[in-house]
Short mmCIF file of C-alpha atoms in Angstrom, two decimals:
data_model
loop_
_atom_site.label_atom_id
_atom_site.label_comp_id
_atom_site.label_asym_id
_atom_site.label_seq_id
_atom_site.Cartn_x
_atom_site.Cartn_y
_atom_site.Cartn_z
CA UNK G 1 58.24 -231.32 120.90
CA UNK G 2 60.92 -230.92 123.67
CA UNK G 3 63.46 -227.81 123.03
CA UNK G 4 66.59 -227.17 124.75
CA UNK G 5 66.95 -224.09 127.44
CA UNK G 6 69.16 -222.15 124.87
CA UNK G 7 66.22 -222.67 122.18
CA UNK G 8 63.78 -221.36 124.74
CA UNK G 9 66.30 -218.31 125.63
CA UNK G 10 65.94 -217.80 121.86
CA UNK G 11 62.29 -217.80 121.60
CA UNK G 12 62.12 -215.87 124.99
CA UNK G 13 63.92 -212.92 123.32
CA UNK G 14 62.01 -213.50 120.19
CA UNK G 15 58.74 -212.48 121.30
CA UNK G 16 60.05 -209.57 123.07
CA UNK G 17 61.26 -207.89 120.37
CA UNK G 18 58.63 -208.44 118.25
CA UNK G 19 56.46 -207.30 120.90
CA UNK G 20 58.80 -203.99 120.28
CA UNK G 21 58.47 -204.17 116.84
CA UNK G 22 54.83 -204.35 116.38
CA UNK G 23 55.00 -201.24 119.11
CA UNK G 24 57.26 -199.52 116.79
CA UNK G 25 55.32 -200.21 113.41
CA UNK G 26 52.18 -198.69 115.36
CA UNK G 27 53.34 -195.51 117.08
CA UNK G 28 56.04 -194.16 115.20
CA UNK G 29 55.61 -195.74 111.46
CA UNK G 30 51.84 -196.11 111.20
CA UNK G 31 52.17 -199.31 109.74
CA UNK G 32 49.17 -201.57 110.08
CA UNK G 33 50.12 -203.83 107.74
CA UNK G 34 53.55 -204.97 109.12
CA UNK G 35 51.30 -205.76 112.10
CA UNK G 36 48.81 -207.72 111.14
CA UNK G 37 51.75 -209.97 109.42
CA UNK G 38 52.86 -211.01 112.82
CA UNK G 39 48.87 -211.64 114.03
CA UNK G 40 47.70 -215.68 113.83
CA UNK G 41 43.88 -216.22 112.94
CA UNK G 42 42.60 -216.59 116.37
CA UNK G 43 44.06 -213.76 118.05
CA UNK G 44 42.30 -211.55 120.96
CA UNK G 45 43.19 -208.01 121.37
CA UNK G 46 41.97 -205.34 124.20
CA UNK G 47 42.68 -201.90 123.69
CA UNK G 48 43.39 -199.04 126.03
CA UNK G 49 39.25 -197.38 126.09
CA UNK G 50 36.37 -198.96 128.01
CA UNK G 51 35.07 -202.03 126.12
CA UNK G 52 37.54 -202.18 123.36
CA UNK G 53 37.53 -205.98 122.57
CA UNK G 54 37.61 -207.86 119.38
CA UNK G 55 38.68 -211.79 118.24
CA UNK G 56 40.08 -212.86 115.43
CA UNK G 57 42.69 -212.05 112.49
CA UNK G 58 39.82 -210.23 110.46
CA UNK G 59 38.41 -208.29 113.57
CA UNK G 60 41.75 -207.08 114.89
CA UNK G 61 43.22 -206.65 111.81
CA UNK G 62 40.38 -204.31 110.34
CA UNK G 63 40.74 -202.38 114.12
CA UNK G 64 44.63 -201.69 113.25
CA UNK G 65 43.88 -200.75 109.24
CA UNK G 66 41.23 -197.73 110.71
CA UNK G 67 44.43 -196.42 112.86
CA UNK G 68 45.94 -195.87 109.13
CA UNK G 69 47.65 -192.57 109.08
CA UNK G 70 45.61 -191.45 112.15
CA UNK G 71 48.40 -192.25 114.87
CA UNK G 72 50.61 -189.22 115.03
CA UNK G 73 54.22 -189.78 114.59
CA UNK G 74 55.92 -190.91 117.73
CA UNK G 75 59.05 -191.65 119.72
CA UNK G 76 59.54 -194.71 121.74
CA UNK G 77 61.99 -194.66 124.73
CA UNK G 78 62.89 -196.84 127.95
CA UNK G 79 61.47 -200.20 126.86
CA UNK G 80 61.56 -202.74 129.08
CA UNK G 81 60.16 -206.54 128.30
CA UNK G 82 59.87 -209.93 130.51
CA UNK G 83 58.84 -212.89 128.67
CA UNK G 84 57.67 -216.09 130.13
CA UNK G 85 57.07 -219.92 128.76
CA UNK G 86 53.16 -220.51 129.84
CA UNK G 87 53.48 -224.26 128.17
CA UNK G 88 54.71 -225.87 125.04
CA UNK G 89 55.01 -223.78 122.18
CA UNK G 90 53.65 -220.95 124.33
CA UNK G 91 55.19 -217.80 125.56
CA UNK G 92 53.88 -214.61 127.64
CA UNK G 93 55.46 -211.51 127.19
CA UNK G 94 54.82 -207.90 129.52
CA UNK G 95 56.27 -204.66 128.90
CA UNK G 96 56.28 -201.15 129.73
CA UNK G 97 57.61 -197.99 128.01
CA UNK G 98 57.36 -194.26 127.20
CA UNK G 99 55.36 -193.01 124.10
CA UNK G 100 55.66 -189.20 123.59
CA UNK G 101 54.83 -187.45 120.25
CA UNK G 102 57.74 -186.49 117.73
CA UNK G 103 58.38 -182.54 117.59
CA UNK G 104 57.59 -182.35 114.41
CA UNK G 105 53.82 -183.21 115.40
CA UNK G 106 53.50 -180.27 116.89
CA UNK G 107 51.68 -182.25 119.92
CA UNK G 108 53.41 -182.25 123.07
CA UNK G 109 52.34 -185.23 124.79
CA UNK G 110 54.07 -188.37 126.53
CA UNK G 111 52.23 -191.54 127.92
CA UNK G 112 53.62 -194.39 129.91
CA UNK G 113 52.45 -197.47 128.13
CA UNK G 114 52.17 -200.89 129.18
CA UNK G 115 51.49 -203.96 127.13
CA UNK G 116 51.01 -207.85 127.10
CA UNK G 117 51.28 -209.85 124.45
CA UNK G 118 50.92 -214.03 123.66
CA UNK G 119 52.53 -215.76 121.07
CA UNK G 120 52.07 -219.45 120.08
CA UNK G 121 54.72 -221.11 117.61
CA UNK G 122 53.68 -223.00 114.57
CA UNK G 123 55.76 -224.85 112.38
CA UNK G 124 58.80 -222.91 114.69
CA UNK G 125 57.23 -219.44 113.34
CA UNK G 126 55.99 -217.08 116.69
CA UNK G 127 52.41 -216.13 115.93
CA UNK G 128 50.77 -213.32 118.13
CA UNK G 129 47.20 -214.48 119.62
CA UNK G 130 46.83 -211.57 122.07
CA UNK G 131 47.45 -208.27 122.32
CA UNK G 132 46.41 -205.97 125.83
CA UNK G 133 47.46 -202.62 125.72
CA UNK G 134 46.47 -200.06 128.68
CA UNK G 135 47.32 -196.38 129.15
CA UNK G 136 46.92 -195.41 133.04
CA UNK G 137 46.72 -191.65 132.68
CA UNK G 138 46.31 -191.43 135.56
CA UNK G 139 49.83 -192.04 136.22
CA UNK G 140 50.18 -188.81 134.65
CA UNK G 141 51.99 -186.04 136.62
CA UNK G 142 53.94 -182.40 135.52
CA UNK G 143 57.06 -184.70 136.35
CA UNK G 144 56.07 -187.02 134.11
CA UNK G 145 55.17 -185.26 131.86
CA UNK G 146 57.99 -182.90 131.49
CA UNK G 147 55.93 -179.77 130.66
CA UNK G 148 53.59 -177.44 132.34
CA UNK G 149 50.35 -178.15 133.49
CA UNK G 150 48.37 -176.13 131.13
CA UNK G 151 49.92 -178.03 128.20
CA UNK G 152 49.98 -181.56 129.96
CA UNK G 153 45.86 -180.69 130.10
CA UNK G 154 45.74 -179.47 126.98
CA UNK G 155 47.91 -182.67 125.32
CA UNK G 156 45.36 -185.14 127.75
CA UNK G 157 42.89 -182.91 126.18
CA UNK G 158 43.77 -183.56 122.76
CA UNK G 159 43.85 -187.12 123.37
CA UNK G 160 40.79 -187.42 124.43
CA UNK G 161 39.11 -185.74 121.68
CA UNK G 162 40.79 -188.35 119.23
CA UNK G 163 39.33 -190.90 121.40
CA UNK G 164 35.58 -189.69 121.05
CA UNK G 165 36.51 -188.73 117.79
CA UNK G 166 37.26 -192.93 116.72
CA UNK G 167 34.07 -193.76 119.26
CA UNK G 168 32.24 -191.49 117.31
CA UNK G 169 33.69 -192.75 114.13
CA UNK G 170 33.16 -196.49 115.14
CA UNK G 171 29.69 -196.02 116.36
CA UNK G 172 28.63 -194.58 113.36
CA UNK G 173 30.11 -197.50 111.32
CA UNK G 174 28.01 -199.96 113.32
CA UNK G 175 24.92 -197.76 112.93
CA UNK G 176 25.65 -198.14 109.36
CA UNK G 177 26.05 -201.47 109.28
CA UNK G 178 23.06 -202.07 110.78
CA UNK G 179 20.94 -200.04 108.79
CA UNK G 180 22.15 -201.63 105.64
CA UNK G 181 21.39 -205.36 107.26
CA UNK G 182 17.49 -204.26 107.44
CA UNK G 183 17.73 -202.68 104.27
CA UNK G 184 16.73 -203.81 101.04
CA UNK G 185 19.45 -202.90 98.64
CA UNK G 186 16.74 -202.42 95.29
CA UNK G 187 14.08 -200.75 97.03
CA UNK G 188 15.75 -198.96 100.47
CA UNK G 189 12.59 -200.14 101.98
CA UNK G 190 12.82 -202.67 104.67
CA UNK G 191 14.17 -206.52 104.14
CA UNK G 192 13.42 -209.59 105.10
CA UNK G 193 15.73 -209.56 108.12
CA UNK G 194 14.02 -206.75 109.32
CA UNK G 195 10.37 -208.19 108.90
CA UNK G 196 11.16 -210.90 110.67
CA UNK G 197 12.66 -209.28 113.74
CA UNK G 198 9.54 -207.33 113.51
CA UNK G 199 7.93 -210.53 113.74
CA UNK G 200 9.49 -211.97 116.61
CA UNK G 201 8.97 -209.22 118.49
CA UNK G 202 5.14 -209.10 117.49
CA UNK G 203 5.06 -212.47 119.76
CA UNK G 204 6.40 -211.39 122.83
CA UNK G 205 3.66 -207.73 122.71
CA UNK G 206 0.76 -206.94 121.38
CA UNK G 207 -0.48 -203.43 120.12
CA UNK G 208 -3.77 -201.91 120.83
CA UNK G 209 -4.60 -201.84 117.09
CA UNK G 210 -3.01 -203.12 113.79
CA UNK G 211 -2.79 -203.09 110.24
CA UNK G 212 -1.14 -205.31 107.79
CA UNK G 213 -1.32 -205.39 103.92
CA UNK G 214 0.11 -207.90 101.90
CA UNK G 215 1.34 -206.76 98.22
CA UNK G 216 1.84 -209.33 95.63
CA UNK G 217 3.30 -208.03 92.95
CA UNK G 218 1.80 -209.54 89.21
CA UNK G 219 3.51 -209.90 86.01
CA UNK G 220 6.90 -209.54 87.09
CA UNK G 221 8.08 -212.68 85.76
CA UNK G 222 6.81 -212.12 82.44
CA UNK G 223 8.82 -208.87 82.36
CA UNK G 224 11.72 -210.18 83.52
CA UNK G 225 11.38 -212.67 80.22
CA UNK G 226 10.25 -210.88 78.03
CA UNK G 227 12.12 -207.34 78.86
CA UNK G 228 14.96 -208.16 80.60
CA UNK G 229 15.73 -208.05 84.45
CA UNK G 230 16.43 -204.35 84.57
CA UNK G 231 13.42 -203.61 83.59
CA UNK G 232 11.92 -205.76 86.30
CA UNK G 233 13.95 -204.32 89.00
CA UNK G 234 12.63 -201.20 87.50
CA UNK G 235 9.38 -202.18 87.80
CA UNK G 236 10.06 -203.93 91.74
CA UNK G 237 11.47 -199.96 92.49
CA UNK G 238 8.19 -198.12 91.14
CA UNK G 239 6.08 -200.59 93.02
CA UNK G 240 8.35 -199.72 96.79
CA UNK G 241 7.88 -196.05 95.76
CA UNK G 242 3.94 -196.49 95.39
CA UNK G 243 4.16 -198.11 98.89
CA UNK G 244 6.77 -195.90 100.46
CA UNK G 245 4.73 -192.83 99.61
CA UNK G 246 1.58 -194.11 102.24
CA UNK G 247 3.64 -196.32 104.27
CA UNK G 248 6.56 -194.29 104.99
CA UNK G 249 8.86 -196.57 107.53
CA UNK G 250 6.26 -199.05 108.04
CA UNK G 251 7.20 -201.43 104.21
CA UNK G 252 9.08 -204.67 103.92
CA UNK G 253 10.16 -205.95 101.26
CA UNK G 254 10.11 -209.57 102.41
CA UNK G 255 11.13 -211.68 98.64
CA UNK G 256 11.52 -210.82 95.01
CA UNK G 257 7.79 -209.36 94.51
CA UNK G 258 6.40 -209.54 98.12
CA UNK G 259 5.36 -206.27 100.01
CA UNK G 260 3.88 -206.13 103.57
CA UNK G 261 2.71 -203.12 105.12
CA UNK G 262 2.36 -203.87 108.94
CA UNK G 263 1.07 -199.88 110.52
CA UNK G 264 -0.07 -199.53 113.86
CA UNK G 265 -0.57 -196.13 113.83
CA UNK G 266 -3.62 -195.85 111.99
CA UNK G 267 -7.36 -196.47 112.66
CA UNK G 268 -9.01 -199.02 110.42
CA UNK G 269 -10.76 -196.47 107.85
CA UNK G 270 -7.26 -194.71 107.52
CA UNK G 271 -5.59 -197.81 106.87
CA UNK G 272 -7.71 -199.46 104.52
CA UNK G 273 -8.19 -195.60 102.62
CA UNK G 274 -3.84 -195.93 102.18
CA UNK G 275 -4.20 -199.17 101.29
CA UNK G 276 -6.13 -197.92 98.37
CA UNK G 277 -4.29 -195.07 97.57
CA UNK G 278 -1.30 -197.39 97.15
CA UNK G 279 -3.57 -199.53 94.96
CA UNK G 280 -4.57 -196.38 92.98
CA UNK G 281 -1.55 -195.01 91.84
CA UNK G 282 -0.27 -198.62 90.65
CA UNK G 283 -3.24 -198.96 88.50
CA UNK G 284 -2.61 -195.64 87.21
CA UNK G 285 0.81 -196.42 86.17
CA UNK G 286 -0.07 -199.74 84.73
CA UNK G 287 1.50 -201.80 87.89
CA UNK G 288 -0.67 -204.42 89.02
CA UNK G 289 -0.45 -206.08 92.36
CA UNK G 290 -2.62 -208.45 94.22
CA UNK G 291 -3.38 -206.87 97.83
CA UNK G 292 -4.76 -208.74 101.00
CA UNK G 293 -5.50 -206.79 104.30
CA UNK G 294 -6.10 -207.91 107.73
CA UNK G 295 -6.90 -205.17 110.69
CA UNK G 296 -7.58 -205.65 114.04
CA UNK G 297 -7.92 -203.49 117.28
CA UNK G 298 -8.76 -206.52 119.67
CA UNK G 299 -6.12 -209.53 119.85
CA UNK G 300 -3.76 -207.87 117.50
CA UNK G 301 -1.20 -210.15 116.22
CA UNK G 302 1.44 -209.34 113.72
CA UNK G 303 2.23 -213.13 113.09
CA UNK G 304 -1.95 -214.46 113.05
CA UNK G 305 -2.49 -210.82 110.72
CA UNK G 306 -0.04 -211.46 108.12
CA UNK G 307 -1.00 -215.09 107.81
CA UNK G 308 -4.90 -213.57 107.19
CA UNK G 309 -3.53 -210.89 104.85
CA UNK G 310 -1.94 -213.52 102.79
CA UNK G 311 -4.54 -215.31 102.60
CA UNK G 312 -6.61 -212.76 101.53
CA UNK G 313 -3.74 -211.91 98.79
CA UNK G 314 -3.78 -215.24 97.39
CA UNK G 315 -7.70 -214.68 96.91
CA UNK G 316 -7.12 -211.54 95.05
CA UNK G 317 -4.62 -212.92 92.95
CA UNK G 318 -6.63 -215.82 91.89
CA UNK G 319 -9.14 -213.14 90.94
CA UNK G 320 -6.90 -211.08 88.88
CA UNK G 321 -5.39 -214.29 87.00
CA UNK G 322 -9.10 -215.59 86.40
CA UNK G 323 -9.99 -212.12 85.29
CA UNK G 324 -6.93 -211.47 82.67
CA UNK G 325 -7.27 -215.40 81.30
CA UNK G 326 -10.58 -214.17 80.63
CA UNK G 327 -9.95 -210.86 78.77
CA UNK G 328 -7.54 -212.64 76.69
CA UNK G 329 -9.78 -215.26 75.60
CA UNK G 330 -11.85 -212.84 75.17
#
């Protein structure tokens, strides 16, 4: 589509002032939201820190919404903007201003900020698609400033501490994150995800010995039917703990009433002695399970191992099912 030089002026300014106003919603109103409105779906923002990336409207917006009433109230002053037509329906606009921190904060601090933005128009609406934001501190001087040099260190101080603080924050999140994708909601042990990293990994190294157990959980269908499924999850939970309680770090749950047990920190008498501890305490609390074992201290291999140990389970379970048609005809 082919616009005019006075609708270009017009889109020109456009973009820089909402480049100002997303500036102003951030520092001195806090308000992610209001943001995030002017953001289109693919949209790449870099922040000021080392590293700080993200793509997308559901990335950058969830970036802004952690700022939420953690940016201290600030003033804005000597804004100035250039925008620039990159192609059709395309515009590029830089800027660079003062930040400083309102009085009432009670933190004296003032940073010359710079900024680039992108907007595309769609359907004649401006649509942000990147946002680059960089603080150089080290621009910083007493002039600059405008206080003394104790309290511009202490302010740069302060800053800094907020930044570790949302690294800290922020790495924590992703630690979290990734504990909860290798972990089995039901049972907190293990999930399939996990095992099969573990697996993957088992291809590329051996260990010098290793022990796997495979756990096949019986009866849990007919509890599910004929008790309900909260009394199989129950039942799935009790069976984890059994495990947990020998295998400590070392149990997958790997589908609905599938254990594996893959240790290779024990010798082989050790292992196979858990194994039957685990075994123990289920028959003791009426739990039964079908069990196959594989261990190995020569060509270990977790993938060859748990392929043997199921095997072996599959043997066992026969047994048990052979076993308990016979009882009951019995």
């Amino acid at each position: 589509m082919t616009i005019t030089q006075a609708e270009e002026t017009l889109r020109r300014q456009l973009v820089t002032e909402l480049t100002s106003f997303m500036l102003h919603k951030h520092y001195c109103e806090n308000d992610a939201e209001a943001i995030i409105a002017q953001m289109d779906d693919d949209i790449i923002w870099m922040g000021a820190a080392e590293h700080e990336y993200a793509r997308g409207k559901e990335t950058v917006a969830h970036i802004f919404r952690q700022f939420a009433g953690q940016v201290p109230k600030c003033n804005i002053s000597d804004e100035e903007y250039q925008a620039l037509q990159l192609g059709p329906e395309t515009y590029l606009c830089s800027g660079r201003l003062w930040i400083a921190t309102d009085p009432s904060t009670q933190i004296s601090l003032r940073v010359h900020q710079r900024i680039t933005t992108a907007f595309r128009f769609v359907d004649g609406l401006p649509r942000c698609c990147h946002i680059h934001i960089s603080n150089p501190y080290g621009e910083m001087t007493e002039e600059d400033v405008g206080f003394p040099t104790n309290m511009a260190r202490q302010s740069l101080l302060y800053l800094q501490e907020q930044i570790d603080l949302q690294k800290a924050q922020a790495a924590a999140q992703t630690a979290a994150l990734r504990r909860l994708s290798f972990e089995d909601a039901l049972t907190g042990l293990y999930n399939r995800n996990k095992f099969t990293q573990v697996m993957n990994a088992g291809k590329e190294g051996a260990p010098l010995r290793l022990g796997v157990a495979y756990f096949d959980l019986n009866g849990l269908k007919e509890v599910n039917d004929g008790m309900g499924h909260s009394a199989g999850d129950a039942l799935i939970r009790d069976t984890a703990d059994q495990i947990r309680a020998s295998f400590d770090g070392m149990a997958y749950r790997i589908g609905g009433d599938e254990f594996v047990v893959i240790d290779d920190s024990r010798g082989e008498e050790a292992f196979r002695a858990a194994v039957e501890s685990v075994r123990g305490r289920m028959e003791r609390q009426g739990i039964h399970c079908s069990v196959g074992v594989s261990w190995r201290d020569l060509h270990c291999s977790a993938v060859e191992q748990f392929e043997e140990a199921d095997r072996m389970m599959y043997e066992d379970k026969r047994h048990f099912y052979n076993t308990h048609e016979n009882d009951r005809r019995r």
